[in-house]
Amino acid sequence: MSPRIILDMPERDYHAHPALSSTGARRLLESPARFDYWRTHQQAGKQSFDVGTAVHTKVLGIGAGTVAYPDEHVTASGAVSTKATTIAWAEEQRAIGLTPVAPAQAARIDGMAEAVLAHPVAGPLFERGGHPETSVFTTDEDTGVDMRARFDYLALDENPVAVDLKTTAKCASVDGFTRTVADYGYDVQQAHYMRTLDLGNWSMPFYFVVVESEAPHLVGVHTLDIEWARMGEARVQRALELYAECTASDIWPGYPTEPQLISPPNWLVNQHEDEYGPLHGIEF
């Protein structure tokens, strides 16, 4: 089935769609019960301010913008005033679609966005003639599961590219982002997105642009190698099969009820043996 590509879908409408997202796929792999609870107990909308979202808006040029509180609404310590006039000013800004932020926070957002756009590789990736916040929908042929993805930036012309912008409080280096990919399942995200796009035998590069939240806001541009890609594809296939099975049975299992034997990971065994000697020969 050919994917349906929507360039101007409101974010709220996208997130309200019942098709399986990459976030949902990752929760399914943790536990179908966790996924089922998550999808039936989602909040109507995130009210708290998200620096990452603001950076996306600055870089991609789409979404609700931010505005720094002017000096008259900021205390000597840099905190936002709680006076009635400040509250009224903030409400006026929200009414016109802006999110008021403290000057220090505004400076951080600007610094992160500027670091991305000034980067010699990352900046041009967002100038490839594509579209920001592109929503894609399809039905997976193998499982019949409806899928969705929302690309931060997608170009499908003669120079195709997919770009995902990440902000991190950790490290954007190769080693740092490798750990982040493992922790957050970004291999699953990439595989889910590419499967939703359903390119067949046609391939296109998928870049992760990662910017650090702490100054000087270093930027890393990363692609996942073939091993990461194959791992992600296998995990997405498992998630789709789980979703189809659980939907058909309306049973969303949690963890096994029987006691489970737990073994130490290899790295911990190696660490232990380096400090205490080999484990073999120890009798219990």
mmCIF file of C-alpha atoms in Angstrom:
data_model
loop_
_atom_site.group_PDB
_atom_site.id
_atom_site.type_symbol
_atom_site.label_atom_id
_atom_site.label_comp_id
_atom_site.label_asym_id
_atom_site.label_seq_id
_atom_site.Cartn_x
_atom_site.Cartn_y
_atom_site.Cartn_z
ATOM 1 C CA MET A 1 0.000 0.000 0.000
ATOM 2 C CA SER A 2 1.358 3.409 -0.967
ATOM 3 C CA PRO A 3 1.933 5.747 1.971
ATOM 4 C CA ARG A 4 -0.234 8.810 2.474
ATOM 5 C CA ILE A 5 1.919 11.882 2.988
ATOM 6 C CA ILE A 6 0.451 14.981 4.660
ATOM 7 C CA LEU A 7 2.529 18.155 4.793
ATOM 8 C CA ASP A 8 0.354 20.399 6.938
ATOM 9 C CA MET A 9 -1.306 18.152 9.518
ATOM 10 C CA PRO A 10 -1.690 19.848 12.924
ATOM 11 C CA GLU A 11 0.415 18.176 15.600
ATOM 12 C CA ARG A 12 -2.603 17.585 17.829
ATOM 13 C CA ASP A 13 -4.442 15.763 15.018
ATOM 14 C CA TYR A 14 -1.410 13.618 14.278
ATOM 15 C CA HIS A 15 -0.989 12.498 17.885
ATOM 16 C CA ALA A 16 -4.709 11.758 18.181
ATOM 17 C CA HIS A 17 -4.591 9.320 15.246
ATOM 18 C CA PRO A 18 -4.921 5.656 16.350
ATOM 19 C CA ALA A 19 -2.289 4.238 13.967
ATOM 20 C CA LEU A 20 0.812 2.741 15.608
ATOM 21 C CA SER A 21 3.646 5.245 16.106
ATOM 22 C CA SER A 22 7.305 4.528 16.768
ATOM 23 C CA THR A 23 6.784 5.534 20.407
ATOM 24 C CA GLY A 24 3.967 3.004 20.626
ATOM 25 C CA ALA A 25 6.147 0.344 19.006
ATOM 26 C CA ARG A 26 8.852 0.900 21.608
ATOM 27 C CA ARG A 27 6.361 0.663 24.458
ATOM 28 C CA LEU A 28 4.969 -2.553 22.985
ATOM 29 C CA LEU A 29 8.442 -4.066 23.023
ATOM 30 C CA GLU A 30 8.754 -3.160 26.711
ATOM 31 C CA SER A 31 5.402 -4.770 27.480
ATOM 32 C CA PRO A 32 2.026 -4.946 25.698
ATOM 33 C CA ALA A 33 0.400 -4.132 29.044
ATOM 34 C CA ARG A 34 2.500 -0.973 29.350
ATOM 35 C CA PHE A 35 1.534 0.051 25.817
ATOM 36 C CA ASP A 36 -2.164 -0.560 26.421
ATOM 37 C CA TYR A 37 -2.117 1.547 29.579
ATOM 38 C CA TRP A 38 -0.167 4.330 27.857
ATOM 39 C CA ARG A 39 -2.528 4.585 24.906
ATOM 40 C CA THR A 40 -5.661 4.592 27.081
ATOM 41 C CA HIS A 41 -4.359 7.038 29.693
ATOM 42 C CA GLN A 42 -2.657 9.681 27.611
ATOM 43 C CA GLN A 43 -3.122 13.253 28.727
ATOM 44 C CA ALA A 44 -5.069 15.568 26.465
ATOM 45 C CA GLY A 45 -1.957 17.621 25.820
ATOM 46 C CA LYS A 46 1.370 18.458 27.371
ATOM 47 C CA GLN A 47 1.068 21.727 29.240
ATOM 48 C CA SER A 48 4.608 22.078 30.532
ATOM 49 C CA PHE A 49 7.108 23.953 28.399
ATOM 50 C CA ASP A 50 9.568 21.803 26.481
ATOM 51 C CA VAL A 51 12.921 23.299 25.483
ATOM 52 C CA GLY A 52 13.335 20.585 22.845
ATOM 53 C CA THR A 53 10.056 21.579 21.202
ATOM 54 C CA ALA A 54 11.124 25.227 21.179
ATOM 55 C CA VAL A 55 14.432 24.341 19.511
ATOM 56 C CA HIS A 56 12.541 22.348 16.884
ATOM 57 C CA THR A 57 10.366 25.382 16.218
ATOM 58 C CA LYS A 58 13.388 27.648 15.789
ATOM 59 C CA VAL A 59 15.231 25.265 13.485
ATOM 60 C CA LEU A 60 12.288 23.996 11.443
ATOM 61 C CA GLY A 61 10.399 27.284 11.291
ATOM 62 C CA ILE A 62 7.079 25.699 12.168
ATOM 63 C CA GLY A 63 5.073 25.490 15.381
ATOM 64 C CA ALA A 64 4.398 27.821 18.292
ATOM 65 C CA GLY A 65 7.183 30.326 18.902
ATOM 66 C CA THR A 66 8.654 31.685 22.122
ATOM 67 C CA VAL A 67 9.188 35.174 23.483
ATOM 68 C CA ALA A 68 11.491 36.234 26.309
ATOM 69 C CA TYR A 69 10.057 38.093 29.271
ATOM 70 C CA PRO A 70 11.201 41.736 28.977
ATOM 71 C CA ASP A 71 13.307 43.320 31.715
ATOM 72 C CA GLU A 72 10.336 44.896 33.472
ATOM 73 C CA HIS A 73 8.887 41.431 34.107
ATOM 74 C CA VAL A 74 12.105 39.866 35.440
ATOM 75 C CA THR A 75 13.536 40.167 38.955
ATOM 76 C CA ALA A 76 17.122 41.121 39.743
ATOM 77 C CA SER A 77 17.972 37.421 40.158
ATOM 78 C CA GLY A 78 16.677 36.602 36.668
ATOM 79 C CA ALA A 79 13.460 34.939 37.821
ATOM 80 C CA VAL A 80 10.131 35.764 36.221
ATOM 81 C CA SER A 81 8.060 38.180 38.302
ATOM 82 C CA THR A 82 4.803 37.009 39.869
ATOM 83 C CA LYS A 83 3.171 40.436 39.654
ATOM 84 C CA ALA A 84 -0.271 40.803 38.116
ATOM 85 C CA THR A 85 1.133 42.879 35.255
ATOM 86 C CA THR A 86 3.578 40.098 34.379
ATOM 87 C CA ILE A 87 0.848 37.467 34.454
ATOM 88 C CA ALA A 88 -1.329 39.643 32.225
ATOM 89 C CA TRP A 89 1.527 40.166 29.760
ATOM 90 C CA ALA A 90 2.173 36.419 29.615
ATOM 91 C CA GLU A 91 -1.498 35.727 28.925
ATOM 92 C CA GLU A 92 -1.418 38.223 26.054
ATOM 93 C CA GLN A 93 1.540 36.409 24.511
ATOM 94 C CA ARG A 94 -0.140 33.015 24.807
ATOM 95 C CA ALA A 95 -3.271 34.442 23.199
ATOM 96 C CA ILE A 96 -1.291 35.200 20.045
ATOM 97 C CA GLY A 97 0.377 31.775 20.002
ATOM 98 C CA LEU A 98 3.667 32.521 21.769
ATOM 99 C CA THR A 99 5.134 30.847 24.850
ATOM 100 C CA PRO A 100 6.789 33.266 27.308
ATOM 101 C CA VAL A 101 10.137 32.054 28.653
ATOM 102 C CA ALA A 102 12.719 33.430 31.068
ATOM 103 C CA PRO A 103 15.595 35.309 29.397
ATOM 104 C CA ALA A 104 18.140 32.621 30.319
ATOM 105 C CA GLN A 105 15.915 29.937 28.832
ATOM 106 C CA ALA A 106 15.366 32.003 25.690
ATOM 107 C CA ALA A 107 19.120 32.430 25.330
ATOM 108 C CA ARG A 108 19.635 28.671 25.621
ATOM 109 C CA ILE A 109 16.968 27.959 22.999
ATOM 110 C CA ASP A 110 18.462 30.518 20.615
ATOM 111 C CA GLY A 111 21.965 29.181 21.204
ATOM 112 C CA MET A 112 20.968 25.590 20.472
ATOM 113 C CA ALA A 113 19.046 26.495 17.320
ATOM 114 C CA GLU A 114 21.824 28.748 16.055
ATOM 115 C CA ALA A 115 24.394 26.007 16.674
ATOM 116 C CA VAL A 116 22.403 23.593 14.504
ATOM 117 C CA LEU A 117 21.795 26.063 11.685
ATOM 118 C CA ALA A 118 25.430 27.242 11.689
ATOM 119 C CA HIS A 119 26.819 23.702 11.601
ATOM 120 C CA PRO A 120 28.434 23.017 8.193
ATOM 121 C CA VAL A 121 26.642 19.681 7.770
ATOM 122 C CA ALA A 122 23.550 19.915 9.978
ATOM 123 C CA GLY A 123 22.428 23.334 8.742
ATOM 124 C CA PRO A 124 22.286 22.451 5.025
ATOM 125 C CA LEU A 125 20.351 19.250 5.784
ATOM 126 C CA PHE A 126 17.344 21.437 6.606
ATOM 127 C CA GLU A 127 17.701 23.310 3.298
ATOM 128 C CA ARG A 128 17.237 20.422 0.880
ATOM 129 C CA GLY A 129 13.898 21.520 -0.561
ATOM 130 C CA GLY A 130 11.893 19.261 1.747
ATOM 131 C CA HIS A 131 9.166 19.865 4.300
ATOM 132 C CA PRO A 132 9.265 20.078 8.117
ATOM 133 C CA GLU A 133 6.908 18.054 10.316
ATOM 134 C CA THR A 134 5.779 15.730 7.531
ATOM 135 C CA SER A 135 3.188 13.146 8.594
ATOM 136 C CA VAL A 136 3.137 9.758 6.866
ATOM 137 C CA PHE A 137 0.507 7.018 7.165
ATOM 138 C CA THR A 138 0.366 3.513 5.720
ATOM 139 C CA THR A 139 -0.922 -0.002 6.375
ATOM 140 C CA ASP A 140 1.781 -2.615 6.825
ATOM 141 C CA GLU A 141 1.380 -5.333 4.208
ATOM 142 C CA ASP A 142 2.768 -8.146 6.382
ATOM 143 C CA THR A 143 0.593 -7.602 9.453
ATOM 144 C CA GLY A 144 -2.248 -5.313 8.352
ATOM 145 C CA VAL A 145 -1.327 -2.850 11.111
ATOM 146 C CA ASP A 146 -1.916 0.852 10.462
ATOM 147 C CA MET A 147 1.296 2.817 10.997
ATOM 148 C CA ARG A 148 2.166 6.496 11.317
ATOM 149 C CA ALA A 149 5.311 8.589 11.502
ATOM 150 C CA ARG A 150 6.056 12.306 11.728
ATOM 151 C CA PHE A 151 9.389 13.273 10.188
ATOM 152 C CA ASP A 152 11.077 16.380 11.527
ATOM 153 C CA TYR A 153 12.272 17.037 7.979
ATOM 154 C CA LEU A 154 11.652 15.008 4.831
ATOM 155 C CA ALA A 155 12.699 15.588 1.226
ATOM 156 C CA LEU A 156 11.542 13.174 -1.462
ATOM 157 C CA ASP A 157 12.863 14.839 -4.605
ATOM 158 C CA GLU A 158 15.934 13.830 -6.616
ATOM 159 C CA ASN A 159 18.038 14.397 -3.499
ATOM 160 C CA PRO A 160 15.983 12.568 -0.829
ATOM 161 C CA VAL A 161 16.778 12.789 2.861
ATOM 162 C CA ALA A 162 15.128 12.248 6.249
ATOM 163 C CA VAL A 163 16.351 14.242 9.249
ATOM 164 C CA ASP A 164 15.486 13.833 12.917
ATOM 165 C CA LEU A 165 16.482 16.623 15.306
ATOM 166 C CA LYS A 166 17.349 15.616 18.864
ATOM 167 C CA THR A 167 18.254 17.741 21.870
ATOM 168 C CA THR A 168 20.243 16.145 24.657
ATOM 169 C CA ALA A 169 21.382 17.010 28.150
ATOM 170 C CA LYS A 170 24.094 14.387 27.687
ATOM 171 C CA CYS A 171 26.746 14.119 24.992
ATOM 172 C CA ALA A 172 26.236 14.380 21.221
ATOM 173 C CA SER A 173 29.480 12.549 20.434
ATOM 174 C CA VAL A 174 29.553 9.160 18.731
ATOM 175 C CA ASP A 175 29.978 7.320 22.047
ATOM 176 C CA GLY A 176 27.402 9.472 23.799
ATOM 177 C CA PHE A 177 24.747 9.112 21.124
ATOM 178 C CA THR A 178 25.406 5.382 20.776
ATOM 179 C CA ARG A 179 24.334 4.995 24.405
ATOM 180 C CA THR A 180 21.332 7.248 23.772
ATOM 181 C CA VAL A 181 20.239 5.138 20.795
ATOM 182 C CA ALA A 182 20.369 2.043 22.980
ATOM 183 C CA ASP A 183 18.587 3.715 25.901
ATOM 184 C CA TYR A 184 15.763 5.263 23.872
ATOM 185 C CA GLY A 185 15.422 2.780 21.023
ATOM 186 C CA TYR A 186 16.169 5.217 18.221
ATOM 187 C CA ASP A 187 17.009 2.267 15.980
ATOM 188 C CA VAL A 188 13.332 1.328 16.296
ATOM 189 C CA GLN A 189 12.297 4.884 15.502
ATOM 190 C CA GLN A 190 14.339 4.947 12.308
ATOM 191 C CA ALA A 191 13.147 1.528 11.166
ATOM 192 C CA HIS A 192 9.512 2.376 11.949
ATOM 193 C CA TYR A 193 9.730 5.655 10.028
ATOM 194 C CA MET A 194 11.335 4.064 6.985
ATOM 195 C CA ARG A 195 8.851 1.189 6.978
ATOM 196 C CA THR A 196 5.983 3.652 7.163
ATOM 197 C CA LEU A 197 7.415 5.495 4.186
ATOM 198 C CA ASP A 198 7.565 2.110 2.384
ATOM 199 C CA LEU A 199 10.342 2.897 -0.083
ATOM 200 C CA GLY A 200 10.598 -0.664 -1.373
ATOM 201 C CA ASN A 201 14.007 -1.102 -3.014
ATOM 202 C CA TRP A 202 14.614 2.651 -2.994
ATOM 203 C CA SER A 203 16.850 3.833 -0.177
ATOM 204 C CA MET A 204 17.469 7.248 1.337
ATOM 205 C CA PRO A 205 19.751 8.541 4.106
ATOM 206 C CA PHE A 206 18.342 9.084 7.596
ATOM 207 C CA TYR A 207 20.290 11.551 9.724
ATOM 208 C CA PHE A 208 20.082 12.220 13.442
ATOM 209 C CA VAL A 209 21.113 15.803 14.202
ATOM 210 C CA VAL A 210 21.902 16.011 17.927
ATOM 211 C CA VAL A 211 22.525 19.271 19.797
ATOM 212 C CA GLU A 212 23.659 19.528 23.410
ATOM 213 C CA SER A 213 21.602 21.665 25.779
ATOM 214 C CA GLU A 214 24.662 23.001 27.613
ATOM 215 C CA ALA A 215 26.858 25.697 26.054
ATOM 216 C CA PRO A 216 28.687 25.719 23.725
ATOM 217 C CA HIS A 217 25.853 23.555 22.314
ATOM 218 C CA LEU A 218 28.008 21.103 20.385
ATOM 219 C CA VAL A 219 26.308 19.371 17.462
ATOM 220 C CA GLY A 220 26.717 15.809 16.229
ATOM 221 C CA VAL A 221 25.362 14.427 12.955
ATOM 222 C CA HIS A 222 24.922 10.661 13.003
ATOM 223 C CA THR A 223 23.655 7.819 10.847
ATOM 224 C CA LEU A 224 23.033 4.282 12.083
ATOM 225 C CA ASP A 225 25.131 1.531 10.535
ATOM 226 C CA ILE A 226 23.745 -1.624 8.932
ATOM 227 C CA GLU A 227 23.777 -3.572 12.213
ATOM 228 C CA TRP A 228 21.717 -0.900 13.975
ATOM 229 C CA ALA A 229 19.383 -0.776 10.965
ATOM 230 C CA ARG A 230 18.845 -4.551 10.954
ATOM 231 C CA MET A 231 18.293 -4.595 14.714
ATOM 232 C CA GLY A 232 15.709 -1.838 14.375
ATOM 233 C CA GLU A 233 13.937 -3.585 11.517
ATOM 234 C CA ALA A 234 13.716 -6.842 13.486
ATOM 235 C CA ARG A 235 12.336 -5.051 16.526
ATOM 236 C CA VAL A 236 9.755 -3.163 14.468
ATOM 237 C CA GLN A 237 8.636 -6.442 12.897
ATOM 238 C CA ARG A 238 8.228 -7.917 16.391
ATOM 239 C CA ALA A 239 6.261 -4.857 17.542
ATOM 240 C CA LEU A 240 3.909 -5.044 14.556
ATOM 241 C CA GLU A 241 3.302 -8.755 15.120
ATOM 242 C CA LEU A 242 2.657 -8.142 18.828
ATOM 243 C CA TYR A 243 0.229 -5.364 18.030
ATOM 244 C CA ALA A 244 -1.672 -7.524 15.546
ATOM 245 C CA GLU A 245 -1.834 -10.488 17.963
ATOM 246 C CA CYS A 246 -2.899 -8.435 20.969
ATOM 247 C CA THR A 247 -5.475 -6.501 18.977
ATOM 248 C CA ALA A 248 -7.003 -9.730 17.664
ATOM 249 C CA SER A 249 -7.177 -11.336 21.128
ATOM 250 C CA ASP A 250 -7.708 -8.132 23.121
ATOM 251 C CA ILE A 251 -5.150 -9.527 25.573
ATOM 252 C CA TRP A 252 -2.241 -7.246 26.459
ATOM 253 C CA PRO A 253 0.117 -9.283 28.680
ATOM 254 C CA GLY A 254 2.617 -7.909 31.168
ATOM 255 C CA TYR A 255 5.674 -9.726 32.469
ATOM 256 C CA PRO A 256 5.734 -13.533 33.007
ATOM 257 C CA THR A 257 4.029 -14.604 36.233
ATOM 258 C CA GLU A 258 6.546 -17.400 36.909
ATOM 259 C CA PRO A 259 9.821 -16.629 38.739
ATOM 260 C CA GLN A 260 12.546 -15.740 36.234
ATOM 261 C CA LEU A 261 16.225 -16.682 36.545
ATOM 262 C CA ILE A 262 18.421 -13.592 36.155
ATOM 263 C CA SER A 263 22.054 -13.813 34.998
ATOM 264 C CA PRO A 264 24.654 -11.028 35.148
ATOM 265 C CA PRO A 265 25.490 -9.425 31.798
ATOM 266 C CA ASN A 266 28.868 -10.246 30.250
ATOM 267 C CA TRP A 267 30.308 -6.816 30.955
ATOM 268 C CA LEU A 268 29.568 -7.184 34.672
ATOM 269 C CA VAL A 269 31.094 -10.666 34.792
ATOM 270 C CA ASN A 270 34.242 -9.328 33.102
ATOM 271 C CA GLN A 271 34.385 -6.423 35.538
ATOM 272 C CA HIS A 272 34.004 -8.769 38.499
ATOM 273 C CA GLU A 273 36.694 -11.159 37.271
ATOM 274 C CA ASP A 274 39.116 -8.284 36.701
ATOM 275 C CA GLU A 275 38.703 -7.304 40.350
ATOM 276 C CA TYR A 276 38.182 -10.648 42.122
ATOM 277 C CA GLY A 277 39.479 -13.309 39.748
ATOM 278 C CA PRO A 278 37.703 -15.949 37.634
ATOM 279 C CA LEU A 279 34.348 -17.302 38.726
ATOM 280 C CA HIS A 280 34.937 -20.917 37.641
ATOM 281 C CA GLY A 281 35.731 -23.348 40.414
ATOM 282 C CA ILE A 282 33.619 -21.566 43.000
ATOM 283 C CA GLU A 283 31.256 -24.022 44.669
ATOM 284 C CA PHE A 284 27.834 -23.094 46.073
#
